[in-house]
Structure formats: structure tokens, C-alpha cells
Amino acid sequence: MINKHVDDTNIQRYVLQNLNCDIEIIEHIQHCDICKIKAEQYRLLMAGIKQQEKPSFDFNLSELVLAQIVKPKPKYSLLMIVVYLLVFVGLISFGIVFSQFRISILNVFAGSSVLMITMVFLTVLSISLFQLVDFIKKYQLKMDALNY
Amino acid sequence: MENKRENSPADRKLVEKALRGDTNALNTIIKNTEGLVTQIIFKMISNIEDRKDIAQDVYLKTFQNLNNFKFQSKLSTWIGQITFNTCYSYFEKKKLILPDNIKNEKETYEEPLEIIGNKLIDISTNETEIHVFQKELSDILNTEIDKLLPLYRTLITLYHNEDLSYTEIAQITGLPDGTVKNYLFRARKILRDRILHNYKNELL
């Protein structure tokens, strides 16, 4: 058995590991009142720390974090809003132009035959249809590329 | 305490689900690790508002980097590490000193060990007295732990309250295992010395 008092580190080790400690240290602590008391103080200290109340936040952390990660999907996408806006502006513009120059516009068609008007109408419709088909094809290709 | 370096299959499943955008998995990760994260933040940071910001920041960083988690530790240890590093960055940003003050903490107090020893031996036979003594000690400990350096407070809490091993604490703090042990021994000695010095009359 060692005669010198055991230092704090070894007393703590003794309290934490008890029998896994060096046998000489164990023997000394068991026979020395001063070291035994020190060991008891550390035991009480460690028990006291273990009993400390766990802290907690006064708000729902999970809710707060998830709100920042999972953003709610907007009811209307930005692109749709822009399209509707453009259509609206287009219709308004057409309405203004037509109301201002309606007599002149009607005069253009007044001298033309029904056949002529039908041909112009069909040509405009065909071009619009071709453009629409082309637009849809390009859109499909883009979507396929984005989806691998 | 055993080495808990390995991760569990539950962690792996949880991470996979979270990476697929499963909100329930994200919620479970927060709920499972909130205790540890809160402990570290409360021990490291004293400002209440900053604690709130840091807690959110920790989880935002966690989920942003979840695909970089290599399962080399438990998920909770990895999140603990992010928490500790976030708190450390906070200290750096605020120009606060974390580890350099440690030398100044080394104080020793001489106490009349015989008197305290006799008291401990006296009360050790009475359960009620032990309970009262432990309650008093608990209140005193609260105050004294708060006076420790943030790093010491955190180490003490991780070891004694969160039951983490030296290796896990080393992973979280980025300190070597030996340093963690030494700091823990030192922190307990400071606590014991201060309590005996400041509260000798109340405890005896």
C-alpha cells in the first residue's frame, strides 16, 4: 500500500471506475480517512451533477426549423401569373386600339369579298396552329432533358 | 462507458428518408437530437436570443449537409459536432475567448477535510439528511457549474448528464480523448474546490 495521499485525478478515477483502479490506490483510499472523504465528496459531486435538470427551449424547435425547410407551394406559379397578366394586357390593348380605330378597320374589310376574308382568317389560324404545335414540341423536349 | 462510435441501422434509414424529403424523418431527427443540441447550446451560450438563432442554424446546417454524412459516427454525435462548431463560430464572431482562459481556472483551495469528512460520515447514516444535503448541493452546483468556462460546462454536461463516452465527446468537440479526460478531471476538481471554499458553512 502507498503511504502518500492519492491525488485528485486518481481519486476521481477511483470513484468513476472503482475496482478497475490500481490496487495500491484502492487500498490506500480504503484505509486513509482523508482520501476516503475526498472520494466521497467527488461521489456526491458526480451524483449532484447527474441530477441537474435538463434545459429546454420555450418554443417548438422542430416546428420552427421545418417551417424554414418545407416552404408551402404557392397556389399559382410565377410563370402562370405572368402569362395571365400578358393575356390581360394584350386584350386591353386590342380593345383600346379597336375602339379608337374601329371605323378604319371596318373600312378595310368593307371592300373585300367573303372569300377573301375567309382566306385571311384561315391563313392566320393555320400559322397560329403551326406555332402552337412547335411550341409544345419544344416544351416537351426541354422537359425530357430536365428529367434525364 | 463503452465506445459508441458505430451508427445504428435506424440512423441510416432515417437519413435516407430525410434525404428523400420526408418531413416526418426530419422531424424525428430533430426530436431525437434536440436534447443533446439544447444541452450544448445552453452550456456554451448565455444569451437567450442567440441560443434560439443558433439552435435553428444547427438544424439548417444539418439538413443542408445531410448528404455529406458518412455514417462514421452516430447521427446524434455528428449533429452534436455541428452544434459545438456552430457555438465555437459564434464565439469567434463575437470575439469571445473559449479555450485560452483554461489556465486561469486552475485554482486550489485548502479546506478543513477532517471537519467535512466527519460531517459526511455523520450524515451517511441518515437517509433524510443525505437527501437534504444532496438538494442543497444540487442548488449550489447549479450556480457553480454556471461559473465554469463554457467548454468545461459542456464537457461536464456531456459526460455526466448525456452519458456520452470520452470518444464521443472527443468527436463532438474535436479535442483529443486525453485532453477531454484531463479537462473533465480539472473541471470536477475546480467545482469541488469552489464548493468547499464558498459553501463550507452552508454544507456543514
Coordinates of C-alpha atoms in Angstrom, one line a residue:
Chain A
M1 CA 0.0 0.0 0.0
I2 CA 1.3 3.5 -0.8
N3 CA 1.7 5.9 2.1
K4 CA 1.4 9.2 0.1
H5 CA -2.1 10.6 -0.3
V6 CA -3.7 9.9 -3.6
D7 CA -4.0 12.9 -6.0
D8 CA -7.4 14.3 -7.2
T9 CA -7.1 12.7 -10.6
N10 CA -6.7 9.2 -9.2
I11 CA -9.4 9.7 -6.6
Q12 CA -11.8 10.7 -9.4
R13 CA -10.6 7.7 -11.4
Y14 CA -11.3 5.5 -8.3
V15 CA -14.8 7.0 -8.0
L16 CA -15.6 6.5 -11.7
Q17 CA -14.0 3.1 -12.2
N18 CA -13.7 1.8 -8.7
L19 CA -12.3 -1.7 -9.0
N20 CA -10.6 -1.0 -12.3
C21 CA -8.2 1.3 -10.5
D22 CA -4.7 0.4 -9.4
I23 CA -4.9 -1.9 -6.4
E24 CA -2.4 0.2 -4.4
I25 CA -4.6 3.3 -4.9
I26 CA -7.7 1.3 -3.9
E27 CA -6.0 0.0 -0.7
H28 CA -4.8 3.5 0.2
I29 CA -8.2 5.1 -0.2
Q30 CA -9.9 2.4 1.8
H31 CA -7.5 2.8 4.7
C32 CA -6.9 6.6 4.6
D33 CA -9.7 8.8 6.1
I34 CA -8.6 11.9 4.3
C35 CA -8.6 10.2 0.8
K36 CA -11.8 8.3 1.7
I37 CA -13.6 11.6 2.5
K38 CA -12.3 13.2 -0.7
A39 CA -13.6 10.2 -2.7
E40 CA -17.0 10.6 -1.0
Q41 CA -17.0 14.3 -1.9
Y42 CA -16.4 13.5 -5.6
R43 CA -19.0 10.8 -5.5
L44 CA -21.6 13.3 -4.1
L45 CA -20.4 15.9 -6.7
M46 CA -20.9 13.5 -9.6
A47 CA -24.3 12.4 -8.3
G48 CA -25.3 16.0 -7.9
I49 CA -24.3 16.8 -11.5
K50 CA -26.2 13.9 -12.8
Q51 CA -29.4 15.1 -11.1
Q52 CA -29.2 18.6 -12.7
E53 CA -32.4 19.5 -14.6
K54 CA -32.1 19.3 -18.3
P55 CA -32.6 22.6 -20.1
S56 CA -35.3 23.1 -22.7
F57 CA -36.3 25.8 -25.2
D58 CA -39.6 27.6 -24.6
F59 CA -40.5 27.3 -28.3
N60 CA -41.1 24.4 -30.6
L61 CA -37.7 24.0 -32.3
S62 CA -38.9 21.3 -34.7
E63 CA -41.8 23.5 -35.9
L64 CA -39.5 26.5 -36.3
V65 CA -36.9 24.6 -38.3
L66 CA -39.3 22.7 -40.5
A67 CA -41.1 25.9 -41.4
Q68 CA -37.9 27.2 -42.9
I69 CA -37.1 24.0 -44.8
V70 CA -40.5 22.9 -46.1
K71 CA -41.8 26.0 -47.8
P72 CA -45.5 25.8 -48.8
K73 CA -46.1 25.6 -52.6
P74 CA -47.6 28.8 -53.9
K75 CA -51.2 28.3 -55.3
Y76 CA -50.2 29.9 -58.6
S77 CA -46.7 29.7 -60.1
L78 CA -45.0 32.9 -61.1
L79 CA -45.0 31.9 -64.7
M80 CA -48.8 31.4 -64.8
I81 CA -49.3 34.9 -63.2
V82 CA -47.0 36.4 -65.9
V83 CA -48.9 34.6 -68.7
Y84 CA -52.3 35.7 -67.4
L85 CA -51.0 39.3 -67.0
L86 CA -49.7 39.3 -70.6
V87 CA -53.0 38.0 -71.9
F88 CA -54.9 40.6 -69.9
V89 CA -52.7 43.4 -71.1
G90 CA -53.0 42.1 -74.7
L91 CA -56.8 42.0 -74.6
I92 CA -57.0 45.5 -73.1
S93 CA -54.6 46.9 -75.7
F94 CA -56.6 45.2 -78.5
G95 CA -59.8 46.7 -77.0
I96 CA -58.4 50.2 -76.9
V97 CA -57.0 50.0 -80.4
F98 CA -60.2 48.6 -81.8
S99 CA -62.4 51.1 -80.1
Q100 CA -60.2 54.0 -81.3
F101 CA -59.8 52.8 -84.9
R102 CA -62.9 50.6 -85.4
I103 CA -64.3 52.6 -88.4
S104 CA -60.9 52.5 -90.3
I105 CA -60.6 48.7 -89.6
L106 CA -64.1 48.0 -90.7
N107 CA -63.5 50.0 -93.9
V108 CA -60.5 47.8 -94.8
F109 CA -62.8 44.7 -94.8
A110 CA -65.8 46.5 -96.3
G111 CA -64.5 46.4 -99.8
S112 CA -63.3 42.8 -99.6
S113 CA -65.3 39.7 -100.5
V114 CA -66.4 37.0 -98.0
L115 CA -64.0 34.6 -99.7
M116 CA -61.0 37.0 -99.2
I117 CA -61.9 37.4 -95.5
T118 CA -62.2 33.7 -95.0
M119 CA -58.8 33.0 -96.7
V120 CA -57.1 35.6 -94.5
F121 CA -58.8 34.2 -91.4
L122 CA -57.7 30.6 -92.3
T123 CA -54.1 31.6 -93.0
V124 CA -53.8 33.4 -89.7
L125 CA -55.4 30.4 -87.9
S126 CA -53.0 27.9 -89.7
I127 CA -49.9 29.9 -88.8
S128 CA -51.1 30.1 -85.2
L129 CA -51.7 26.4 -85.1
F130 CA -48.2 25.6 -86.5
Q131 CA -46.6 27.9 -84.0
L132 CA -48.6 26.3 -81.1
V133 CA -47.6 22.8 -82.2
D134 CA -43.9 23.9 -82.5
F135 CA -44.1 25.5 -79.0
I136 CA -45.5 22.3 -77.4
K137 CA -42.8 20.1 -79.1
K138 CA -40.0 22.4 -77.8
Y139 CA -41.5 22.4 -74.4
Q140 CA -41.7 18.5 -74.3
L141 CA -38.0 18.3 -75.4
K142 CA -37.0 20.6 -72.6
M143 CA -38.9 18.7 -70.0
D144 CA -37.4 15.4 -71.2
A145 CA -33.9 16.9 -70.9
L146 CA -34.6 18.1 -67.3
N147 CA -35.9 14.7 -66.3
Y148 CA -32.8 13.0 -67.7
Chain B
M1 CA -18.6 3.9 -20.7
E2 CA -18.4 2.0 -23.8
N3 CA -17.3 3.4 -27.2
K4 CA -20.4 4.2 -29.2
R5 CA -18.6 5.2 -32.4
E6 CA -20.7 2.9 -34.6
N7 CA -24.0 4.2 -36.1
S8 CA -27.3 2.3 -35.9
P9 CA -29.3 1.0 -38.9
A10 CA -32.1 3.2 -37.6
D11 CA -29.9 6.2 -38.2
R12 CA -29.2 5.0 -41.8
K13 CA -32.9 4.6 -42.6
L14 CA -33.8 7.9 -41.0
V15 CA -31.1 9.7 -43.1
E16 CA -32.2 8.0 -46.3
K17 CA -35.8 9.1 -45.7
A18 CA -34.8 12.6 -44.8
L19 CA -32.7 12.9 -48.0
R20 CA -35.8 11.9 -50.0
G21 CA -37.5 14.9 -48.4
D22 CA -39.7 13.0 -45.9
T23 CA -40.8 15.7 -43.4
N24 CA -41.6 13.1 -40.7
A25 CA -38.0 11.8 -40.9
L26 CA -36.7 15.4 -40.5
N27 CA -39.0 15.9 -37.5
T28 CA -37.8 12.6 -35.9
I29 CA -34.1 13.6 -36.4
I30 CA -34.8 16.9 -34.5
K31 CA -36.8 15.2 -31.8
N32 CA -34.1 12.6 -31.3
T33 CA -31.3 15.0 -31.0
E34 CA -32.9 18.1 -29.6
G35 CA -31.9 17.2 -26.0
L36 CA -28.2 17.0 -26.8
V37 CA -28.3 20.1 -29.0
T38 CA -30.1 22.1 -26.3
Q39 CA -27.6 20.9 -23.6
I40 CA -24.6 22.1 -25.7
I41 CA -26.1 25.4 -26.7
F42 CA -27.3 26.2 -23.1
K43 CA -23.9 25.4 -21.7
M44 CA -21.9 27.3 -24.4
I45 CA -24.1 30.3 -25.0
S46 CA -25.6 32.6 -22.3
N47 CA -27.6 35.0 -24.5
I48 CA -31.2 33.7 -24.8
E49 CA -31.9 35.2 -28.2
D50 CA -28.6 33.9 -29.7
R51 CA -29.4 30.4 -28.3
K52 CA -32.6 30.4 -30.4
D53 CA -30.8 31.5 -33.6
I54 CA -28.0 29.0 -33.1
A55 CA -30.5 26.1 -32.5
Q56 CA -32.2 26.9 -35.8
D57 CA -28.9 27.4 -37.6
V58 CA -27.6 24.0 -36.3
Y59 CA -30.5 22.1 -37.9
L60 CA -30.5 24.1 -41.1
K61 CA -26.8 23.2 -41.5
T62 CA -27.5 19.6 -40.6
F63 CA -30.1 19.2 -43.3
Q64 CA -28.1 21.1 -45.9
N65 CA -25.2 18.8 -45.3
L66 CA -27.0 15.6 -44.6
N67 CA -25.9 14.1 -47.9
N68 CA -22.3 14.5 -46.6
F69 CA -22.9 12.4 -43.5
K70 CA -20.7 9.3 -44.0
F71 CA -22.1 7.2 -41.1
Q72 CA -18.7 7.1 -39.4
S73 CA -20.3 8.1 -36.1
K74 CA -23.8 8.1 -34.6
L75 CA -26.1 10.7 -36.2
S76 CA -26.5 12.4 -32.8
T77 CA -22.8 12.7 -32.4
W78 CA -22.4 14.3 -35.9
I79 CA -25.2 16.8 -35.0
G80 CA -23.6 17.4 -31.7
Q81 CA -20.4 18.2 -33.6
I82 CA -22.2 20.7 -35.8
T83 CA -23.7 22.2 -32.7
F84 CA -20.4 22.6 -31.0
N85 CA -18.7 24.1 -34.1
T86 CA -21.6 26.5 -34.6
C87 CA -21.2 27.7 -31.0
Y88 CA -17.5 27.9 -31.5
S89 CA -18.0 30.1 -34.6
Y90 CA -20.3 32.3 -32.5
F91 CA -17.5 32.8 -30.0
E92 CA -15.1 33.7 -32.8
K93 CA -17.6 36.1 -34.4
K94 CA -18.3 37.7 -31.0
K95 CA -14.5 37.8 -30.3
L96 CA -15.1 35.8 -27.1
I97 CA -12.4 33.6 -25.7
L98 CA -13.1 29.9 -25.3
P99 CA -10.0 27.8 -24.6
D100 CA -7.3 30.2 -23.7
N101 CA -8.7 31.0 -20.3
I102 CA -8.4 27.5 -19.1
K103 CA -5.1 28.0 -17.3
N104 CA -6.7 30.8 -15.2
E105 CA -9.4 28.3 -14.0
K106 CA -6.8 26.2 -12.2
E107 CA -7.4 27.3 -8.6
T108 CA -6.9 25.3 -5.4
Y109 CA -8.5 25.8 -2.1
E110 CA -7.3 24.4 1.2
E111 CA -10.3 23.1 3.2
P112 CA -10.5 21.5 6.6
L113 CA -11.0 18.0 5.3
E114 CA -11.3 16.4 8.7
I115 CA -14.4 18.6 9.6
I116 CA -16.1 17.9 6.2
G117 CA -15.2 14.3 6.5
N118 CA -16.8 14.0 9.9
K119 CA -19.9 15.7 8.7
L120 CA -20.1 13.3 5.7
I121 CA -19.6 10.3 7.9
D122 CA -22.3 11.6 10.3
I123 CA -25.0 12.2 7.6
S124 CA -24.2 9.0 5.8
T125 CA -26.2 7.1 8.3
N126 CA -29.4 9.2 7.9
E127 CA -31.3 9.0 4.6
T128 CA -33.3 12.2 5.1
E129 CA -30.1 14.2 5.9
I130 CA -28.5 12.8 2.8
H131 CA -31.5 13.9 0.7
V132 CA -31.4 17.4 2.1
F133 CA -27.7 17.6 1.7
Q134 CA -28.0 16.5 -1.9
K135 CA -30.8 19.1 -2.6
E136 CA -28.6 21.8 -1.2
L137 CA -25.7 20.5 -3.2
S138 CA -27.8 20.5 -6.3
D139 CA -28.7 24.2 -5.9
I140 CA -25.1 25.1 -5.2
L141 CA -23.9 23.0 -8.2
N142 CA -26.2 24.9 -10.5
T143 CA -24.6 28.2 -9.5
E144 CA -21.1 26.8 -9.6
I145 CA -21.4 25.0 -12.9
D146 CA -22.6 28.3 -14.5
K147 CA -19.4 29.9 -13.3
L148 CA -17.2 27.4 -15.1
L149 CA -15.8 28.1 -18.5
P150 CA -18.2 27.3 -21.3
L151 CA -16.0 24.4 -22.5
Y152 CA -15.8 22.9 -19.0
R153 CA -19.6 23.3 -18.5
T154 CA -20.2 21.5 -21.8
L155 CA -17.8 18.6 -21.1
I156 CA -19.2 18.1 -17.6
T157 CA -22.8 18.0 -19.1
L158 CA -22.0 15.7 -22.0
Y159 CA -20.2 13.2 -19.7
H160 CA -22.5 13.2 -16.7
N161 CA -25.9 14.2 -18.0
E162 CA -25.8 12.9 -21.6
D163 CA -23.8 9.8 -20.6
L164 CA -21.5 10.2 -23.6
S165 CA -18.2 8.3 -23.8
Y166 CA -14.8 10.1 -23.9
T167 CA -14.6 9.2 -27.6
E168 CA -18.0 10.6 -28.4
I169 CA -17.2 13.8 -26.6
A170 CA -13.9 14.0 -28.4
Q171 CA -15.7 13.6 -31.7
I172 CA -18.2 16.4 -30.8
T173 CA -15.6 18.8 -29.5
G174 CA -12.7 17.9 -31.9
L175 CA -10.4 17.6 -28.9
P176 CA -8.2 14.5 -28.4
D177 CA -9.5 11.8 -26.0
G178 CA -6.8 12.5 -23.5
T179 CA -7.5 16.2 -23.4
V180 CA -11.2 15.6 -22.8
K181 CA -10.3 13.4 -19.8
N182 CA -7.9 15.9 -18.4
Y183 CA -10.3 18.8 -18.8
L184 CA -13.0 16.7 -17.1
F185 CA -10.8 15.9 -14.2
R186 CA -9.8 19.6 -13.9
A187 CA -13.4 20.8 -14.2
R188 CA -14.5 18.5 -11.4
K189 CA -11.6 19.5 -9.2
I190 CA -12.4 23.2 -9.7
L191 CA -16.1 22.5 -8.9
R192 CA -15.2 20.6 -5.7
D193 CA -12.7 23.2 -4.5
R194 CA -15.0 26.1 -5.2
I195 CA -18.0 24.5 -3.4
L196 CA -15.9 23.6 -0.4
H197 CA -14.4 27.1 -0.3
N198 CA -17.6 29.1 -0.9
Y199 CA -20.2 27.0 0.8
K200 CA -18.4 25.3 3.6
N201 CA -20.6 26.8 6.2
E202 CA -23.9 26.0 4.4
L203 CA -23.0 22.4 3.8
L204 CA -21.6 21.7 7.3

